[in-house]
PDB file of N, CA, C and O in Angstrom:
ATOM      1  N   SER A  12     141.949 276.979 142.462  1.00  0.00           N
ATOM      2  CA  SER A  12     140.425 277.642 143.549  1.00  0.00           C
ATOM      3  C   SER A  12     140.909 277.283 144.596  1.00  0.00           C
ATOM      4  O   SER A  12     140.940 275.937 145.302  1.00  0.00           O
ATOM      5  N   GLY A  13     139.888 277.787 146.067  1.00  0.00           N
ATOM      6  CA  GLY A  13     139.789 277.337 146.883  1.00  0.00           C
ATOM      7  C   GLY A  13     138.803 277.016 148.197  1.00  0.00           C
ATOM      8  O   GLY A  13     137.453 277.146 146.202  1.00  0.00           O
ATOM      9  N   GLY A  14     138.803 276.718 148.883  1.00  0.00           N
ATOM     10  CA  GLY A  14     137.116 275.976 149.260  1.00  0.00           C
ATOM     11  C   GLY A  14     136.942 274.846 150.595  1.00  0.00           C
ATOM     12  O   GLY A  14     138.344 274.431 150.712  1.00  0.00           O
ATOM     13  N   ALA A  15     135.777 274.613 150.251  1.00  0.00           N
ATOM     14  CA  ALA A  15     136.072 273.735 151.342  1.00  0.00           C
ATOM     15  C   ALA A  15     136.064 272.262 150.441  1.00  0.00           C
ATOM     16  O   ALA A  15     134.687 272.888 149.360  1.00  0.00           O
ATOM     17  N   LYS A  16     136.660 271.140 151.381  1.00  0.00           N
ATOM     18  CA  LYS A  16     136.743 270.004 149.896  1.00  0.00           C
ATOM     19  C   LYS A  16     136.015 268.492 150.818  1.00  0.00           C
ATOM     20  O   LYS A  16     136.159 268.690 152.479  1.00  0.00           O
ATOM     21  N   HIS A  17     135.525 268.068 150.219  1.00  0.00           N
ATOM     22  CA  HIS A  17     134.622 266.787 151.164  1.00  0.00           C
ATOM     23  C   HIS A  17     134.384 266.932 152.839  1.00  0.00           C
ATOM     24  O   HIS A  17     134.766 266.172 153.443  1.00  0.00           O
ATOM     25  N   ALA A  18     133.841 267.777 153.213  1.00  0.00           N
ATOM     26  CA  ALA A  18     132.433 268.363 154.315  1.00  0.00           C
ATOM     27  C   ALA A  18     131.758 266.866 154.614  1.00  0.00           C
ATOM     28  O   ALA A  18     130.874 267.010 153.298  1.00  0.00           O
ATOM     29  N   ARG A  19     132.001 266.850 155.557  1.00  0.00           N
ATOM     30  CA  ARG A  19     130.914 265.668 155.893  1.00  0.00           C
ATOM     31  C   ARG A  19     130.901 265.779 158.000  1.00  0.00           C
ATOM     32  O   ARG A  19     131.081 266.196 158.030  1.00  0.00           O
ATOM     33  N   ARG A  20     129.280 265.367 158.194  1.00  0.00           N
ATOM     34  CA  ARG A  20     128.797 265.088 159.117  1.00  0.00           C
ATOM     35  C   ARG A  20     129.854 264.334 159.615  1.00  0.00           C
ATOM     36  O   ARG A  20     130.422 263.565 159.910  1.00  0.00           O
ATOM     37  N   GLN A  21     130.304 265.412 161.548  1.00  0.00           N
ATOM     38  CA  GLN A  21     130.932 264.165 162.120  1.00  0.00           C
ATOM     39  C   GLN A  21     130.357 264.850 163.583  1.00  0.00           C
ATOM     40  O   GLN A  21     130.918 265.301 163.845  1.00  0.00           O
ATOM     41  N   GLY A  22     130.095 263.656 164.445  1.00  0.00           N
ATOM     42  CA  GLY A  22     129.150 263.707 165.549  1.00  0.00           C
ATOM     43  C   GLY A  22     128.167 265.181 165.629  1.00  0.00           C
ATOM     44  O   GLY A  22     126.955 265.470 164.019  1.00  0.00           O
ATOM     45  N   HIS A  23     128.730 266.338 166.099  1.00  0.00           N
ATOM     46  CA  HIS A  23     127.611 267.105 165.769  1.00  0.00           C
ATOM     47  C   HIS A  23     127.848 268.354 165.312  1.00  0.00           C
ATOM     48  O   HIS A  23     127.888 269.242 165.643  1.00  0.00           O
ATOM     49  N   GLY A  24     129.166 267.715 164.418  1.00  0.00           N
ATOM     50  CA  GLY A  24     129.844 269.162 163.476  1.00  0.00           C
ATOM     51  C   GLY A  24     129.918 268.308 163.557  1.00  0.00           C
ATOM     52  O   GLY A  24     129.333 268.313 161.880  1.00  0.00           O
ATOM     53  N   TRP A  25     131.091 268.619 162.020  1.00  0.00           N
ATOM     54  CA  TRP A  25     131.707 268.583 160.308  1.00  0.00           C
ATOM     55  C   TRP A  25     133.219 268.843 160.930  1.00  0.00           C
ATOM     56  O   TRP A  25     134.095 269.376 161.166  1.00  0.00           O
ATOM     57  N   MET A  26     133.803 267.888 159.350  1.00  0.00           N
ATOM     58  CA  MET A  26     134.752 267.490 158.809  1.00  0.00           C
ATOM     59  C   MET A  26     135.165 267.205 158.460  1.00  0.00           C
ATOM     60  O   MET A  26     134.556 267.450 157.155  1.00  0.00           O
ATOM     61  N   LEU A  27     135.944 268.889 157.553  1.00  0.00           N
ATOM     62  CA  LEU A  27     136.281 269.216 156.448  1.00  0.00           C
ATOM     63  C   LEU A  27     137.840 269.384 155.819  1.00  0.00           C
ATOM     64  O   LEU A  27     138.575 269.830 156.281  1.00  0.00           O
ATOM     65  N   SER A  28     138.299 269.815 154.736  1.00  0.00           N
ATOM     66  CA  SER A  28     139.218 270.352 154.043  1.00  0.00           C
ATOM     67  C   SER A  28     139.219 271.900 153.498  1.00  0.00           C
ATOM     68  O   SER A  28     137.996 271.700 153.351  1.00  0.00           O
ATOM     69  N   VAL A  29     140.303 272.356 154.136  1.00  0.00           N
ATOM     70  CA  VAL A  29     139.795 273.585 153.191  1.00  0.00           C
ATOM     71  C   VAL A  29     140.802 274.194 152.814  1.00  0.00           C
ATOM     72  O   VAL A  29     142.478 274.234 152.839  1.00  0.00           O
ATOM     73  N   GLU A  30     140.897 274.547 151.587  1.00  0.00           N
ATOM     74  CA  GLU A  30     141.563 274.526 150.379  1.00  0.00           C
ATOM     75  C   GLU A  30     142.491 276.445 150.321  1.00  0.00           C
ATOM     76  O   GLU A  30     140.830 277.237 150.094  1.00  0.00           O
ATOM     77  N   SER A  31     142.933 276.910 150.626  1.00  0.00           N
ATOM     78  CA  SER A  31     143.115 278.496 150.182  1.00  0.00           C
ATOM     79  C   SER A  31     144.437 278.912 149.665  1.00  0.00           C
ATOM     80  O   SER A  31     145.298 278.191 149.419  1.00  0.00           O
ATOM     81  N   PRO A  32     144.958 280.430 150.455  1.00  0.00           N
ATOM     82  CA  PRO A  32     146.431 280.749 149.117  1.00  0.00           C
ATOM     83  C   PRO A  32     147.429 280.380 150.027  1.00  0.00           C
ATOM     84  O   PRO A  32     148.545 279.596 149.720  1.00  0.00           O
ATOM     85  N   TRP A  33     146.945 280.181 151.116  1.00  0.00           N
ATOM     86  CA  TRP A  33     148.022 279.441 153.141  1.00  0.00           C
ATOM     87  C   TRP A  33     147.767 277.976 153.037  1.00  0.00           C
ATOM     88  O   TRP A  33     149.050 277.701 153.327  1.00  0.00           O
ATOM     89  N   GLY A  34     147.899 277.461 151.569  1.00  0.00           N
ATOM     90  CA  GLY A  34     148.001 275.787 151.445  1.00  0.00           C
ATOM     91  C   GLY A  34     146.461 274.992 151.945  1.00  0.00           C
ATOM     92  O   GLY A  34     145.438 275.955 152.090  1.00  0.00           O
ATOM     93  N   THR A  35     146.277 274.407 152.542  1.00  0.00           N
ATOM     94  CA  THR A  35     145.351 273.242 152.771  1.00  0.00           C
ATOM     95  C   THR A  35     145.295 272.618 154.177  1.00  0.00           C
ATOM     96  O   THR A  35     147.456 272.192 154.085  1.00  0.00           O
ATOM     97  N   GLN A  36     143.970 272.289 154.564  1.00  0.00           N
ATOM     98  CA  GLN A  36     144.594 272.302 155.997  1.00  0.00           C
ATOM     99  C   GLN A  36     143.245 271.809 155.796  1.00  0.00           C
ATOM    100  O   GLN A  36     142.076 271.927 155.611  1.00  0.00           O
ATOM    101  N   LYS A  37     142.328 270.173 156.507  1.00  0.00           N
ATOM    102  CA  LYS A  37     142.451 269.837 157.663  1.00  0.00           C
ATOM    103  C   LYS A  37     141.774 270.498 158.544  1.00  0.00           C
ATOM    104  O   LYS A  37     141.770 271.090 159.418  1.00  0.00           O
ATOM    105  N   LEU A  38     139.678 271.329 158.694  1.00  0.00           N
ATOM    106  CA  LEU A  38     139.117 271.828 160.324  1.00  0.00           C
ATOM    107  C   LEU A  38     138.062 270.824 160.780  1.00  0.00           C
ATOM    108  O   LEU A  38     137.496 269.681 159.473  1.00  0.00           O
ATOM    109  N   SER A  39     138.299 270.695 161.580  1.00  0.00           N
ATOM    110  CA  SER A  39     137.318 270.143 162.625  1.00  0.00           C
ATOM    111  C   SER A  39     136.540 271.678 163.695  1.00  0.00           C
ATOM    112  O   SER A  39     136.780 271.942 164.629  1.00  0.00           O
ATOM    113  N   LEU A  40     134.914 271.358 163.612  1.00  0.00           N
ATOM    114  CA  LEU A  40     134.141 272.429 163.186  1.00  0.00           C
ATOM    115  C   LEU A  40     132.986 271.426 164.108  1.00  0.00           C
ATOM    116  O   LEU A  40     132.598 270.568 164.121  1.00  0.00           O
ATOM    117  N   PRO A  41     133.305 272.143 165.729  1.00  0.00           N
ATOM    118  CA  PRO A  41     132.056 271.355 166.688  1.00  0.00           C
ATOM    119  C   PRO A  41     130.622 271.188 166.930  1.00  0.00           C
ATOM    120  O   PRO A  41     130.359 271.426 167.934  1.00  0.00           O
ATOM    121  N   SER A  42     130.941 272.361 166.001  1.00  0.00           N
ATOM    122  CA  SER A  42     128.929 273.068 166.009  1.00  0.00           C
ATOM    123  C   SER A  42     127.641 272.933 164.427  1.00  0.00           C
ATOM    124  O   SER A  42     128.545 272.735 163.721  1.00  0.00           O
ATOM    125  N   PRO A  43     127.009 272.429 164.884  1.00  0.00           N
ATOM    126  CA  PRO A  43     126.286 271.955 163.399  1.00  0.00           C
ATOM    127  C   PRO A  43     125.902 272.936 162.612  1.00  0.00           C
ATOM    128  O   PRO A  43     126.682 274.305 162.986  1.00  0.00           O
ATOM    129  N   GLY A  44     125.080 272.798 161.839  1.00  0.00           N
ATOM    130  CA  GLY A  44     124.669 274.154 161.344  1.00  0.00           C
ATOM    131  C   GLY A  44     125.765 273.896 159.619  1.00  0.00           C
ATOM    132  O   GLY A  44     127.099 274.043 160.086  1.00  0.00           O
ATOM    133  N   ARG A  45     125.308 273.392 158.528  1.00  0.00           N
ATOM    134  CA  ARG A  45     125.857 273.575 158.219  1.00  0.00           C
ATOM    135  C   ARG A  45     126.348 275.056 157.215  1.00  0.00           C
ATOM    136  O   ARG A  45     126.771 275.371 156.498  1.00  0.00           O
ATOM    137  N   PHE A  46     125.859 275.704 157.522  1.00  0.00           N
ATOM    138  CA  PHE A  46     126.437 277.295 157.679  1.00  0.00           C
ATOM    139  C   PHE A  46     127.657 278.298 158.449  1.00  0.00           C
ATOM    140  O   PHE A  46     128.350 278.322 158.151  1.00  0.00           O
ATOM    141  N   ASN A  47     128.472 276.782 158.845  1.00  0.00           N
ATOM    142  CA  ASN A  47     128.774 277.520 160.031  1.00  0.00           C
ATOM    143  C   ASN A  47     130.302 277.212 158.907  1.00  0.00           C
ATOM    144  O   ASN A  47     131.836 277.315 159.709  1.00  0.00           O
ATOM    145  N   ILE A  48     130.479 275.748 157.239  1.00  0.00           N
ATOM    146  CA  ILE A  48     131.510 275.419 156.676  1.00  0.00           C
ATOM    147  C   ILE A  48     131.323 277.334 156.303  1.00  0.00           C
ATOM    148  O   ILE A  48     132.250 277.775 156.336  1.00  0.00           O
ATOM    149  N   LEU A  49     130.656 277.911 156.649  1.00  0.00           N
ATOM    150  CA  LEU A  49     130.957 279.147 155.667  1.00  0.00           C
ATOM    151  C   LEU A  49     131.770 280.663 155.938  1.00  0.00           C
ATOM    152  O   LEU A  49     132.108 281.328 155.709  1.00  0.00           O
ATOM    153  N   ASN A  50     131.044 279.855 157.200  1.00  0.00           N
ATOM    154  CA  ASN A  50     131.295 280.862 158.842  1.00  0.00           C
ATOM    155  C   ASN A  50     132.769 280.510 158.927  1.00  0.00           C
ATOM    156  O   ASN A  50     134.218 281.533 159.349  1.00  0.00           O
ATOM    157  N   ALA A  51     133.473 278.993 159.065  1.00  0.00           N
ATOM    158  CA  ALA A  51     135.540 278.457 159.094  1.00  0.00           C
ATOM    159  C   ALA A  51     135.636 279.705 157.808  1.00  0.00           C
ATOM    160  O   ALA A  51     136.801 279.289 157.938  1.00  0.00           O
ATOM    161  N   LEU A  52     135.336 278.666 156.926  1.00  0.00           N
ATOM    162  CA  LEU A  52     136.269 279.779 155.959  1.00  0.00           C
ATOM    163  C   LEU A  52     135.956 281.220 155.836  1.00  0.00           C
ATOM    164  O   LEU A  52     137.390 281.776 154.995  1.00  0.00           O
ATOM    165  N   PHE A  53     134.885 282.230 155.742  1.00  0.00           N
ATOM    166  CA  PHE A  53     135.059 283.687 156.112  1.00  0.00           C
ATOM    167  C   PHE A  53     136.589 283.766 157.323  1.00  0.00           C
ATOM    168  O   PHE A  53     137.039 284.698 156.546  1.00  0.00           O
ATOM    169  N   ALA A  54     136.039 282.914 158.419  1.00  0.00           N
ATOM    170  CA  ALA A  54     137.334 283.240 158.864  1.00  0.00           C
ATOM    171  C   ALA A  54     139.509 283.042 159.089  1.00  0.00           C
ATOM    172  O   ALA A  54     139.961 282.908 159.341  1.00  0.00           O
ATOM    173  N   VAL A  55     139.456 281.434 158.315  1.00  0.00           N
ATOM    174  CA  VAL A  55     140.572 281.545 157.296  1.00  0.00           C
ATOM    175  C   VAL A  55     140.834 282.218 155.868  1.00  0.00           C
ATOM    176  O   VAL A  55     142.071 283.061 156.048  1.00  0.00           O
ATOM    177  N   ALA A  56     140.231 282.722 156.156  1.00  0.00           N
ATOM    178  CA  ALA A  56     139.854 284.546 154.888  1.00  0.00           C
ATOM    179  C   ALA A  56     140.260 285.098 155.168  1.00  0.00           C
ATOM    180  O   ALA A  56     141.998 285.684 155.126  1.00  0.00           O
ATOM    181  N   ALA A  57     140.135 285.913 157.006  1.00  0.00           N
ATOM    182  CA  ALA A  57     140.585 287.172 157.505  1.00  0.00           C
ATOM    183  C   ALA A  57     141.455 286.655 157.897  1.00  0.00           C
ATOM    184  O   ALA A  57     142.273 287.812 158.384  1.00  0.00           O
ATOM    185  N   ALA A  58     141.711 285.286 158.596  1.00  0.00           N
ATOM    186  CA  ALA A  58     142.251 284.815 159.562  1.00  0.00           C
ATOM    187  C   ALA A  58     144.379 284.933 159.431  1.00  0.00           C
ATOM    188  O   ALA A  58     144.868 285.574 159.571  1.00  0.00           O
ATOM    189  N   GLY A  59     143.773 284.600 158.446  1.00  0.00           N
ATOM    190  CA  GLY A  59     145.075 284.624 157.024  1.00  0.00           C
ATOM    191  C   GLY A  59     145.780 285.549 155.736  1.00  0.00           C
ATOM    192  O   GLY A  59     147.076 285.725 156.305  1.00  0.00           O
ATOM    193  N   HIS A  60     145.111 285.856 155.200  1.00  0.00           N
ATOM    194  CA  HIS A  60     145.163 287.626 155.071  1.00  0.00           C
ATOM    195  C   HIS A  60     145.890 288.750 156.425  1.00  0.00           C
ATOM    196  O   HIS A  60     146.639 288.998 156.256  1.00  0.00           O
ATOM    197  N   VAL A  61     145.720 288.652 157.743  1.00  0.00           N
ATOM    198  CA  VAL A  61     146.471 289.557 158.359  1.00  0.00           C
ATOM    199  C   VAL A  61     147.416 287.845 158.920  1.00  0.00           C
ATOM    200  O   VAL A  61     147.923 288.807 159.996  1.00  0.00           O
ATOM    201  N   GLY A  62     147.769 287.617 158.526  1.00  0.00           N
ATOM    202  CA  GLY A  62     148.550 285.844 158.761  1.00  0.00           C
ATOM    203  C   GLY A  62     149.325 285.357 159.497  1.00  0.00           C
ATOM    204  O   GLY A  62     150.292 284.773 159.966  1.00  0.00           O
ATOM    205  N   VAL A  63     147.665 284.846 160.429  1.00  0.00           N
ATOM    206  CA  VAL A  63     148.109 283.546 161.071  1.00  0.00           C
ATOM    207  C   VAL A  63     147.812 282.604 160.837  1.00  0.00           C
ATOM    208  O   VAL A  63     147.929 282.349 159.519  1.00  0.00           O
ATOM    209  N   SER A  64     148.018 281.110 160.824  1.00  0.00           N
ATOM    210  CA  SER A  64     149.242 280.146 159.993  1.00  0.00           C
ATOM    211  C   SER A  64     147.484 279.009 160.224  1.00  0.00           C
ATOM    212  O   SER A  64     146.598 278.719 160.812  1.00  0.00           O
ATOM    213  N   LEU A  65     146.881 278.407 158.860  1.00  0.00           N
ATOM    214  CA  LEU A  65     145.497 277.173 159.278  1.00  0.00           C
ATOM    215  C   LEU A  65     146.121 276.976 160.068  1.00  0.00           C
ATOM    216  O   LEU A  65     145.124 276.347 160.359  1.00  0.00           O
ATOM    217  N   GLU A  66     147.389 276.190 160.276  1.00  0.00           N
ATOM    218  CA  GLU A  66     147.501 275.220 162.013  1.00  0.00           C
ATOM    219  C   GLU A  66     146.894 275.889 162.406  1.00  0.00           C
ATOM    220  O   GLU A  66     145.786 275.679 163.891  1.00  0.00           O
ATOM    221  N   ALA A  67     147.412 277.837 163.321  1.00  0.00           N
ATOM    222  CA  ALA A  67     146.548 278.112 164.251  1.00  0.00           C
ATOM    223  C   ALA A  67     145.203 278.251 164.410  1.00  0.00           C
ATOM    224  O   ALA A  67     143.667 278.031 165.047  1.00  0.00           O
ATOM    225  N   ILE A  68     144.480 278.632 162.936  1.00  0.00           N
ATOM    226  CA  ILE A  68     142.626 278.543 162.442  1.00  0.00           C
ATOM    227  C   ILE A  68     142.392 277.358 162.806  1.00  0.00           C
ATOM    228  O   ILE A  68     141.163 278.210 163.876  1.00  0.00           O
ATOM    229  N   ALA A  69     143.026 276.059 162.709  1.00  0.00           N
ATOM    230  CA  ALA A  69     142.371 274.966 162.523  1.00  0.00           C
ATOM    231  C   ALA A  69     142.413 274.955 164.030  1.00  0.00           C
ATOM    232  O   ALA A  69     141.187 274.352 164.907  1.00  0.00           O
ATOM    233  N   ASN A  70     143.462 275.090 165.320  1.00  0.00           N
ATOM    234  CA  ASN A  70     142.940 275.013 165.997  1.00  0.00           C
ATOM    235  C   ASN A  70     141.545 275.202 167.692  1.00  0.00           C
ATOM    236  O   ASN A  70     141.169 275.799 168.001  1.00  0.00           O
ATOM    237  N   ALA A  71     142.172 276.775 166.612  1.00  0.00           N
ATOM    238  CA  ALA A  71     140.468 277.878 167.558  1.00  0.00           C
ATOM    239  C   ALA A  71     140.183 277.344 167.238  1.00  0.00           C
ATOM    240  O   ALA A  71     138.755 277.166 167.932  1.00  0.00           O
ATOM    241  N   LEU A  72     139.485 277.074 166.401  1.00  0.00           N
ATOM    242  CA  LEU A  72     138.064 277.149 165.091  1.00  0.00           C
ATOM    243  C   LEU A  72     137.753 274.792 166.352  1.00  0.00           C
ATOM    244  O   LEU A  72     136.224 275.033 166.519  1.00  0.00           O
ATOM    245  N   ARG A  73     138.687 274.667 165.946  1.00  0.00           N
ATOM    246  CA  ARG A  73     138.413 272.762 166.919  1.00  0.00           C
ATOM    247  C   ARG A  73     137.779 273.123 168.018  1.00  0.00           C
ATOM    248  O   ARG A  73     137.299 272.693 168.847  1.00  0.00           O
ATOM    249  N   GLY A  74     138.593 274.075 169.167  1.00  0.00           N
ATOM    250  CA  GLY A  74     138.760 274.686 170.489  1.00  0.00           C
ATOM    251  C   GLY A  74     136.610 275.362 170.693  1.00  0.00           C
ATOM    252  O   GLY A  74     136.600 275.668 171.578  1.00  0.00           O
ATOM    253  N   TYR A  75     135.836 275.958 169.495  1.00  0.00           N
ATOM    254  CA  TYR A  75     134.524 276.606 169.536  1.00  0.00           C
ATOM    255  C   TYR A  75     133.965 276.250 170.280  1.00  0.00           C
ATOM    256  O   TYR A  75     133.339 274.997 170.251  1.00  0.00           O
ATOM    257  N   VAL A  76     132.943 276.674 171.106  1.00  0.00           N
ATOM    258  CA  VAL A  76     132.780 275.960 171.843  1.00  0.00           C
ATOM    259  C   VAL A  76     131.042 277.814 172.628  1.00  0.00           C
ATOM    260  O   VAL A  76     131.778 278.698 171.886  1.00  0.00           O
ATOM    261  N   ALA A  77     130.021 276.863 172.017  1.00  0.00           N
ATOM    262  CA  ALA A  77     129.415 278.097 170.826  1.00  0.00           C
ATOM    263  C   ALA A  77     128.576 278.412 172.610  1.00  0.00           C
ATOM    264  O   ALA A  77     128.549 277.694 174.175  1.00  0.00           O
ATOM    265  N   PRO A  78     127.407 279.673 173.121  1.00  0.00           N
ATOM    266  CA  PRO A  78     126.903 280.609 174.121  1.00  0.00           C
ATOM    267  C   PRO A  78     125.613 279.472 174.234  1.00  0.00           C
ATOM    268  O   PRO A  78     126.087 278.322 173.664  1.00  0.00           O
ATOM    269  N   PRO A  79     126.145 279.722 175.600  1.00  0.00           N
ATOM    270  CA  PRO A  79     124.776 278.367 175.768  1.00  0.00           C
ATOM    271  C   PRO A  79     124.135 278.560 175.154  1.00  0.00           C
ATOM    272  O   PRO A  79     123.275 279.714 174.766  1.00  0.00           O
ATOM    273  N   MET A  80     122.879 277.068 174.612  1.00  0.00           N
ATOM    274  CA  MET A  80     121.438 277.338 174.220  1.00  0.00           C
ATOM    275  C   MET A  80     121.443 278.334 173.275  1.00  0.00           C
ATOM    276  O   MET A  80     120.643 278.121 172.266  1.00  0.00           O
ATOM    277  N   ARG A  81     123.045 277.926 172.527  1.00  0.00           N
ATOM    278  CA  ARG A  81     123.067 278.818 170.706  1.00  0.00           C
ATOM    279  C   ARG A  81     123.687 276.914 170.018  1.00  0.00           C
ATOM    280  O   ARG A  81     124.152 276.669 170.452  1.00  0.00           O
ATOM    281  N   LEU A  82     122.334 276.911 169.169  1.00  0.00           N
ATOM    282  CA  LEU A  82     122.631 275.167 168.924  1.00  0.00           C
ATOM    283  C   LEU A  82     122.535 273.894 169.349  1.00  0.00           C
ATOM    284  O   LEU A  82     122.997 273.210 169.480  1.00  0.00           O
ATOM    285  N   GLU A  83     122.269 274.624 170.790  1.00  0.00           N
ATOM    286  CA  GLU A  83     121.994 272.970 171.703  1.00  0.00           C
ATOM    287  C   GLU A  83     120.994 272.108 170.765  1.00  0.00           C
ATOM    288  O   GLU A  83     120.104 272.255 170.740  1.00  0.00           O
ATOM    289  N   ILE A  84     121.288 271.110 171.696  1.00  0.00           N
ATOM    290  CA  ILE A  84     121.245 269.676 170.420  1.00  0.00           C
ATOM    291  C   ILE A  84     120.126 269.389 172.181  1.00  0.00           C
ATOM    292  O   ILE A  84     120.558 269.015 172.829  1.00  0.00           O
ATOM    293  N   LEU A  85     119.454 268.865 171.791  1.00  0.00           N
ATOM    294  CA  LEU A  85     118.543 268.590 173.105  1.00  0.00           C
ATOM    295  C   LEU A  85     117.540 267.775 172.723  1.00  0.00           C
ATOM    296  O   LEU A  85     117.540 267.358 171.835  1.00  0.00           O
ATOM    297  N   LYS A  86     117.096 266.068 173.810  1.00  0.00           N
ATOM    298  CA  LYS A  86     116.852 265.056 172.937  1.00  0.00           C
ATOM    299  C   LYS A  86     115.000 265.244 173.964  1.00  0.00           C
ATOM    300  O   LYS A  86     115.339 264.979 175.429  1.00  0.00           O
ATOM    301  N   SER A  87     114.030 264.300 173.868  1.00  0.00           N
ATOM    302  CA  SER A  87     112.849 264.541 173.528  1.00  0.00           C
ATOM    303  C   SER A  87     112.965 263.177 174.460  1.00  0.00           C
ATOM    304  O   SER A  87     112.986 261.741 173.982  1.00  0.00           O
ATOM    305  N   ALA A  88     111.529 262.719 175.370  1.00  0.00           N
ATOM    306  CA  ALA A  88     111.811 261.672 176.623  1.00  0.00           C
ATOM    307  C   ALA A  88     110.684 260.668 174.186  1.00  0.00           C
ATOM    308  O   ALA A  88     111.225 259.827 175.026  1.00  0.00           O
ATOM    309  N   LYS A  89     110.069 260.890 173.993  1.00  0.00           N
ATOM    310  CA  LYS A  89     109.921 260.398 172.860  1.00  0.00           C
ATOM    311  C   LYS A  89     110.944 260.662 171.360  1.00  0.00           C
ATOM    312  O   LYS A  89     110.973 260.298 170.491  1.00  0.00           O
ATOM    313  N   ALA A  90     112.564 260.502 172.133  1.00  0.00           N
ATOM    314  CA  ALA A  90     113.574 260.339 170.852  1.00  0.00           C
ATOM    315  C   ALA A  90     113.300 261.824 169.564  1.00  0.00           C
ATOM    316  O   ALA A  90     114.150 261.343 168.800  1.00  0.00           O
ATOM    317  N   ALA A  91     112.907 262.450 170.330  1.00  0.00           N
ATOM    318  CA  ALA A  91     112.288 263.450 169.275  1.00  0.00           C
ATOM    319  C   ALA A  91     113.894 264.669 169.418  1.00  0.00           C
ATOM    320  O   ALA A  91     114.262 264.630 170.256  1.00  0.00           O
ATOM    321  N   THR A  92     114.479 265.037 168.223  1.00  0.00           N
ATOM    322  CA  THR A  92     115.484 265.719 168.220  1.00  0.00           C
ATOM    323  C   THR A  92     115.166 267.434 168.041  1.00  0.00           C
ATOM    324  O   THR A  92     114.759 267.782 167.183  1.00  0.00           O
ATOM    325  N   ILE A  93     115.474 268.622 169.322  1.00  0.00           N
ATOM    326  CA  ILE A  93     115.567 269.124 169.043  1.00  0.00           C
ATOM    327  C   ILE A  93     116.495 270.113 168.857  1.00  0.00           C
ATOM    328  O   ILE A  93     117.449 270.089 169.746  1.00  0.00           O
ATOM    329  N   LEU A  94     116.763 271.100 168.036  1.00  0.00           N
ATOM    330  CA  LEU A  94     118.044 271.680 167.746  1.00  0.00           C
ATOM    331  C   LEU A  94     117.032 273.507 167.901  1.00  0.00           C
ATOM    332  O   LEU A  94     116.602 274.159 167.743  1.00  0.00           O
TER     333      LEU A  94
END
């Protein structure tokens, strides 16, 4: 069966392996929020279905840049983290 395997936090994002009908690929997601793993799996399914290679999908996800103020990580003067 497919899905995300070995997902772990990496910096402010995620590192995981995805298993799909098109093969297995390591993904680096530069965005926080565990829900982004599911978003990436949907992207793999949709793009793979229309013939995009896993390597191209992985490169696109690695280069994702969130819009300004979207899941932005801020540090307060008292060391609190604000997302």
